[in-house]
CSV table of C-alpha atoms in Angstrom, one decimal:
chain,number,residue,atom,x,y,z
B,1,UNK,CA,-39.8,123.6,119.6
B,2,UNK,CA,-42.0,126.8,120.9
B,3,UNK,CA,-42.4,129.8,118.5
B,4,UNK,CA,-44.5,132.4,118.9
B,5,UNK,CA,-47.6,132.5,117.2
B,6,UNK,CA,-48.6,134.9,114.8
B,7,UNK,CA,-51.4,136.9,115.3
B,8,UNK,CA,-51.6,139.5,112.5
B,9,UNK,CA,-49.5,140.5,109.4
B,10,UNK,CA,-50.0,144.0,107.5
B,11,UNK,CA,-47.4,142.9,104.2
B,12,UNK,CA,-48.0,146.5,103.0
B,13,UNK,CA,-46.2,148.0,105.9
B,14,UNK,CA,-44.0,145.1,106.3
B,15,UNK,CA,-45.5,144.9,110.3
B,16,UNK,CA,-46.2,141.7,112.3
B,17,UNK,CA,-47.9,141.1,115.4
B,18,UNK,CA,-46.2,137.9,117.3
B,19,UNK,CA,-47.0,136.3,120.2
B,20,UNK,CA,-45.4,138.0,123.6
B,21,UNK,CA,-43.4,135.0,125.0
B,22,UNK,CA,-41.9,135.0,128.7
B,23,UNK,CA,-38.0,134.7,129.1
B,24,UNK,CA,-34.6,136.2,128.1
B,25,UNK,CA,-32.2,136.7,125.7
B,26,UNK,CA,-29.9,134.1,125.5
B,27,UNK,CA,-27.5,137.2,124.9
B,28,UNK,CA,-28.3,140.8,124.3
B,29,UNK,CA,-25.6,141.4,121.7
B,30,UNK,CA,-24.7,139.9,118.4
B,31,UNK,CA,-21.4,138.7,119.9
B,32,UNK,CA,-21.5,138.4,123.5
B,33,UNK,CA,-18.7,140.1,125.2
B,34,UNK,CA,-18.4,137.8,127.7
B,35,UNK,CA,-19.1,134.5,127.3
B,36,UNK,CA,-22.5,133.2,128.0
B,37,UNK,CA,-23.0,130.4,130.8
B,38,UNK,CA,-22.5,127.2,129.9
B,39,UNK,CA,-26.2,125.9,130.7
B,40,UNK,CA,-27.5,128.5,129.0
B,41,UNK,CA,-25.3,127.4,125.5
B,42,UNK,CA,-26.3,123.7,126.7
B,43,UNK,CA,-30.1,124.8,126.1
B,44,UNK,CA,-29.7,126.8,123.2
B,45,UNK,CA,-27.3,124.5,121.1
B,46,UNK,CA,-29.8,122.1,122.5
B,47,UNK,CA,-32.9,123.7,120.6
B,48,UNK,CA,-30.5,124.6,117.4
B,49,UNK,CA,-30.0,120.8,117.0
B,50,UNK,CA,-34.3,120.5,117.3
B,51,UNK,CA,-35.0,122.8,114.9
B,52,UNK,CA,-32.3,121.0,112.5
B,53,UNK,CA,-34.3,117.7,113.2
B,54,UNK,CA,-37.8,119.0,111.2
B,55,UNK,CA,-38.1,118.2,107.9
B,56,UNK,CA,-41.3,120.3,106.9
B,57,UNK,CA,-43.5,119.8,103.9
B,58,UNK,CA,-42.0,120.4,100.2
B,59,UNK,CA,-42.9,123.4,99.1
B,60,UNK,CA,-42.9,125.3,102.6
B,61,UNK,CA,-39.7,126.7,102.4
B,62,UNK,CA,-37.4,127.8,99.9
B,63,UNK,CA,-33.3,128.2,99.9
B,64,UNK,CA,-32.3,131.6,100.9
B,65,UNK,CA,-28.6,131.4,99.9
B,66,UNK,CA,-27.3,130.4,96.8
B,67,UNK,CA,-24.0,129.1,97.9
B,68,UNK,CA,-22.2,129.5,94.4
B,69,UNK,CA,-23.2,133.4,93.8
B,70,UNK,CA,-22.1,133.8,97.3
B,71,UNK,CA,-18.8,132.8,97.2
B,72,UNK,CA,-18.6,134.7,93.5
B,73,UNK,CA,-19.4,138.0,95.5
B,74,UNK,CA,-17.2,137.6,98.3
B,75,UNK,CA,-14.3,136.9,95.8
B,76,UNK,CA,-15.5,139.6,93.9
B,77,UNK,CA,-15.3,141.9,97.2
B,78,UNK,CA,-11.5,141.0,97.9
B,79,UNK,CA,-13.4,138.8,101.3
B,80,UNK,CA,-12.2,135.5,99.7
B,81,UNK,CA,-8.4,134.9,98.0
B,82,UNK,CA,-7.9,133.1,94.6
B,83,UNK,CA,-7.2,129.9,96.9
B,84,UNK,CA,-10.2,130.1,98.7
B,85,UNK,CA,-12.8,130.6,95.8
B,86,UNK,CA,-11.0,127.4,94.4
B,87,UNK,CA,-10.9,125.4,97.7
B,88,UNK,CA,-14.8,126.4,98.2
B,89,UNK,CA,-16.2,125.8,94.9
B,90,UNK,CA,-14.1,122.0,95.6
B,91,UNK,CA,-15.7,121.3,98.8
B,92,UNK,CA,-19.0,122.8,97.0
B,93,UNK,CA,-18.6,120.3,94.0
B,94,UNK,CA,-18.3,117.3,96.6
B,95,UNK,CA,-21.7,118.1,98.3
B,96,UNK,CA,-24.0,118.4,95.2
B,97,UNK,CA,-26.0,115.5,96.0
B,98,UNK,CA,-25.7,116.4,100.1
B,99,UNK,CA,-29.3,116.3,101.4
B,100,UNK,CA,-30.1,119.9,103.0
B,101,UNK,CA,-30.7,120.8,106.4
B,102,UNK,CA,-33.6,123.1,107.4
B,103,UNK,CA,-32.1,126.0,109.9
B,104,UNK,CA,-33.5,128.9,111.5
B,105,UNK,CA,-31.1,130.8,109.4
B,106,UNK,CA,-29.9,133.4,111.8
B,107,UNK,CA,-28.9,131.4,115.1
B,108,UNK,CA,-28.0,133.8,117.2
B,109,UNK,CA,-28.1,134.1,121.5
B,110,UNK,CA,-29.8,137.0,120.5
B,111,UNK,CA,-32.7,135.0,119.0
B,112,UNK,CA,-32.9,132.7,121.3
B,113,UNK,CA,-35.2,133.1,124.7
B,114,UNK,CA,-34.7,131.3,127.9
B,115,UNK,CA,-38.3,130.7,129.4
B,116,UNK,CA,-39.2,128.3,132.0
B,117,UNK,CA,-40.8,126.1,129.6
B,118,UNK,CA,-37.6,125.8,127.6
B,119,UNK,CA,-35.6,127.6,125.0
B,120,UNK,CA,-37.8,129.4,122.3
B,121,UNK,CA,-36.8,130.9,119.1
B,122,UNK,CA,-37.8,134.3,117.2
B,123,UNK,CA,-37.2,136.1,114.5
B,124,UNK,CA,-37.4,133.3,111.5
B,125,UNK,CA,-37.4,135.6,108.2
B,126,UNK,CA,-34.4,133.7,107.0
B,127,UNK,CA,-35.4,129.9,107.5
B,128,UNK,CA,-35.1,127.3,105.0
B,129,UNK,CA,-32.5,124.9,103.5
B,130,UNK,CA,-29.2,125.1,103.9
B,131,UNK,CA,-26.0,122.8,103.6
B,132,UNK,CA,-26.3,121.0,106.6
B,133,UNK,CA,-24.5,123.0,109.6
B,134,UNK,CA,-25.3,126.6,108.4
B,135,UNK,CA,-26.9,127.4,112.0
B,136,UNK,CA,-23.9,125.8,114.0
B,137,UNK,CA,-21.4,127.6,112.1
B,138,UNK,CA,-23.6,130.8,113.2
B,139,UNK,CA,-23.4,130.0,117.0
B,140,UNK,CA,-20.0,128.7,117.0
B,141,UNK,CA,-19.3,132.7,115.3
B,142,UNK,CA,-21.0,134.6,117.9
B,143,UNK,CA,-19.4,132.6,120.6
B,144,UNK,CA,-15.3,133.6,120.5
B,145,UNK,CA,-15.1,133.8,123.9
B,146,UNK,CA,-16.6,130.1,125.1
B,147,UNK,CA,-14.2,127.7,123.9
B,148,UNK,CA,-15.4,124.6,125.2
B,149,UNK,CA,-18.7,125.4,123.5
B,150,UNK,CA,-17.1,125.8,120.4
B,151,UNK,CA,-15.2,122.6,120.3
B,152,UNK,CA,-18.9,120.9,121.3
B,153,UNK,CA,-20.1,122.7,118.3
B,154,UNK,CA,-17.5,121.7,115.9
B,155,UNK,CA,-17.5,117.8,117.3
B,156,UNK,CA,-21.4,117.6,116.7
B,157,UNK,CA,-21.2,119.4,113.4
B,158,UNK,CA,-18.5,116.7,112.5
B,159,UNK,CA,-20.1,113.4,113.8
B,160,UNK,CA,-21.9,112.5,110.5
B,161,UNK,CA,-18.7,111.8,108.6
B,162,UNK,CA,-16.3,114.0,105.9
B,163,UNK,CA,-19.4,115.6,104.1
B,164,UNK,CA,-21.0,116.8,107.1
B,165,UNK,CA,-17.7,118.1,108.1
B,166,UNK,CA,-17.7,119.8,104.5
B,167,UNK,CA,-20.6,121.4,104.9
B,168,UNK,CA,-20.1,123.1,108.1
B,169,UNK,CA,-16.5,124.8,107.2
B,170,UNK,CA,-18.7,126.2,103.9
B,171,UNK,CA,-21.2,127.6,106.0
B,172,UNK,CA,-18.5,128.5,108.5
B,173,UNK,CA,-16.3,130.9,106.1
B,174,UNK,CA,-19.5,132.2,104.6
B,175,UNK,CA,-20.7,133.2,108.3
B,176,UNK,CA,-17.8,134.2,109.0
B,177,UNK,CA,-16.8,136.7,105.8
B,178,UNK,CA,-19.9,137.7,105.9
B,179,UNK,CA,-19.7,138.7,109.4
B,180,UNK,CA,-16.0,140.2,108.7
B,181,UNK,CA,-18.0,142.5,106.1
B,182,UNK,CA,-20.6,143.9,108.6
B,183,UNK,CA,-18.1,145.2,110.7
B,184,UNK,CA,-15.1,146.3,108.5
B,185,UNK,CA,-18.4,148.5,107.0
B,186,UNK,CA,-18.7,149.8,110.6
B,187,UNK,CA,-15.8,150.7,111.6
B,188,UNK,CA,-15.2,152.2,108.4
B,189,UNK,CA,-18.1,154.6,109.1
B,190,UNK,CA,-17.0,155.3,112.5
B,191,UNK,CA,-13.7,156.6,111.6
B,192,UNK,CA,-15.0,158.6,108.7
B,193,UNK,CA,-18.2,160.5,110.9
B,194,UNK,CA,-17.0,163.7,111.9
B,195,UNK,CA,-19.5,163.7,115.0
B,196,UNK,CA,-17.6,164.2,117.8
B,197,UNK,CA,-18.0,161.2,120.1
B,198,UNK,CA,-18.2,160.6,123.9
B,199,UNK,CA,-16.4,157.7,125.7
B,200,UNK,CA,-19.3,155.0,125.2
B,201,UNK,CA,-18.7,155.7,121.2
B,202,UNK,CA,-15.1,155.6,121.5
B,203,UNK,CA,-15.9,152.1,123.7
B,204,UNK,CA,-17.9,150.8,121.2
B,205,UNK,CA,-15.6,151.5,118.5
B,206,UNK,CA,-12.8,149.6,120.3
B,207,UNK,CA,-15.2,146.6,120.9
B,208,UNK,CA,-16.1,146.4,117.2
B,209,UNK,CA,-12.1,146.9,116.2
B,210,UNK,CA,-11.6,144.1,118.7
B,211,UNK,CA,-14.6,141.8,117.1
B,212,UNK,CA,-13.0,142.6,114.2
B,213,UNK,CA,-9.7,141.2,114.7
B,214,UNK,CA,-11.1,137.8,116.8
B,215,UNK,CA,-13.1,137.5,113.3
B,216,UNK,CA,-10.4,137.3,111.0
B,217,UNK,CA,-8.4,135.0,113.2
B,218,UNK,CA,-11.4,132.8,113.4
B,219,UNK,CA,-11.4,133.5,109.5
B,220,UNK,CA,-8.0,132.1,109.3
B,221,UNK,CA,-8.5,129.1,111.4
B,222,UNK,CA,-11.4,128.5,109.3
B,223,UNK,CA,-9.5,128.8,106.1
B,224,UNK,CA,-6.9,126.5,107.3
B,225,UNK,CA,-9.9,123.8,108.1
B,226,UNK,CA,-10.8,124.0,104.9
B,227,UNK,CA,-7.4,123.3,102.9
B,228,UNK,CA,-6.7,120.7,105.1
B,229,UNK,CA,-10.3,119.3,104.2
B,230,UNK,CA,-9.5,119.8,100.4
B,231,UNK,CA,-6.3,117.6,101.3
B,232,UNK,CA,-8.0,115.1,102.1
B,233,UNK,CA,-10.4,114.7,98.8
């Protein structure tokens, strides 16, 4: 899988000098508002599955989310019911001794360049190890409006049997709460700022109220995935 190179790092004023690679976005926005072509999903769920192939050397990378205080905090937050924290922390329980899976840790379009060489992936601050299915449970977030790609996503994150299938609806209402949070924050701050706003704010407070609502009826499909996985335990 192509990355860019590094070429210089100043840690002091948290800087970086990468590599320019050739391409494009797979998408310029977080969440697409239309839905991507199909090829391009092809190549980028394509290069997602690569990446989730590597096993690098011990030691190289750590785990960047501890999936116990996670839950905890979203609980905490009013993001996750009573019956949620105790149908996670079941599903948790059951994939103690599940081998990780290295991710890119932020698999979005928007990472993701289409060059003639093939796909190639930036902006790696959060790899490591996650439950196995964190990144597909990030694509299959970001793309609400592509159907068919999401049921590929969900069948490929399945295929390994009942604890892969665990593992992804973990990741899945993590992503997804976490996402809910972003946004709820943002819209919050948008109906709050006195500024007086011109019609491309007041657009793009409609698309986020929109995003908002597509996210917490993905939320609630997800939830419903995830007592009827419970069920079967």
């Amino acid at each position: 899988m192509r990355v860019p190179r590094l070429i210089a790092a100043d840690p002091d004023n948290c800087t970086l000098v990468i590599e320019r690679m050739p391409g494009r976005p797979a998408a310029t926005q977080r969440h697409p508002v239309d839905s991507p072509p199909r090829a391009d999903v092809r190549a980028a769920l394509g290069a997602i599955c690569r990446v989730n192939l590597w096993r690098p050397p011990a030691g190289m990378f750590d785990m960047p989310l501890d999936y116990g205080k996670r839950i905890a905090r979203f609980h905490e937050l009013g993001l996750l019911t009573d019956r949620d924290l105790g149908d996670l922390q079941k599903l948790l329980h059951g994939l103690a001794h599940v081998q990780g899976q290295f991710c890119h840790g932020d698999a979005l379009l928007s990472n993701i360049l289409l060059s003639p060489a093939g796909p190639v992936l930036v902006d790696w601050d959060q790899a490591g190890w996650y439950l196995p299915g964190y990144d597909l449970a990030t694509l299959w977030t970001v793309l609400g409006d592509a159907p068919v790609a999401r049921r590929q996503i969900s069948q490929h994150a399945q295929a390994a049997g009942p604890a892969s299938r665990d593992a992804f609806l973990v990741n899945l209402m993590l992503v997804l709460t976490r996402e809910i949070r972003t946004y709820e924050t943002a819209v919050q701050r948008s109906m709050q700022d006195p500024t007086p706003s011109g019609p491309g704010m007041a657009d793009a407070g409609e698309e986020q109220r929109l995003l908002l609502r597509r996210l917490h009826d993905d939320c609630a499909l997800a939830r419903r995935a995830v007592r009827a996985a419970v069920g079967t335990r």
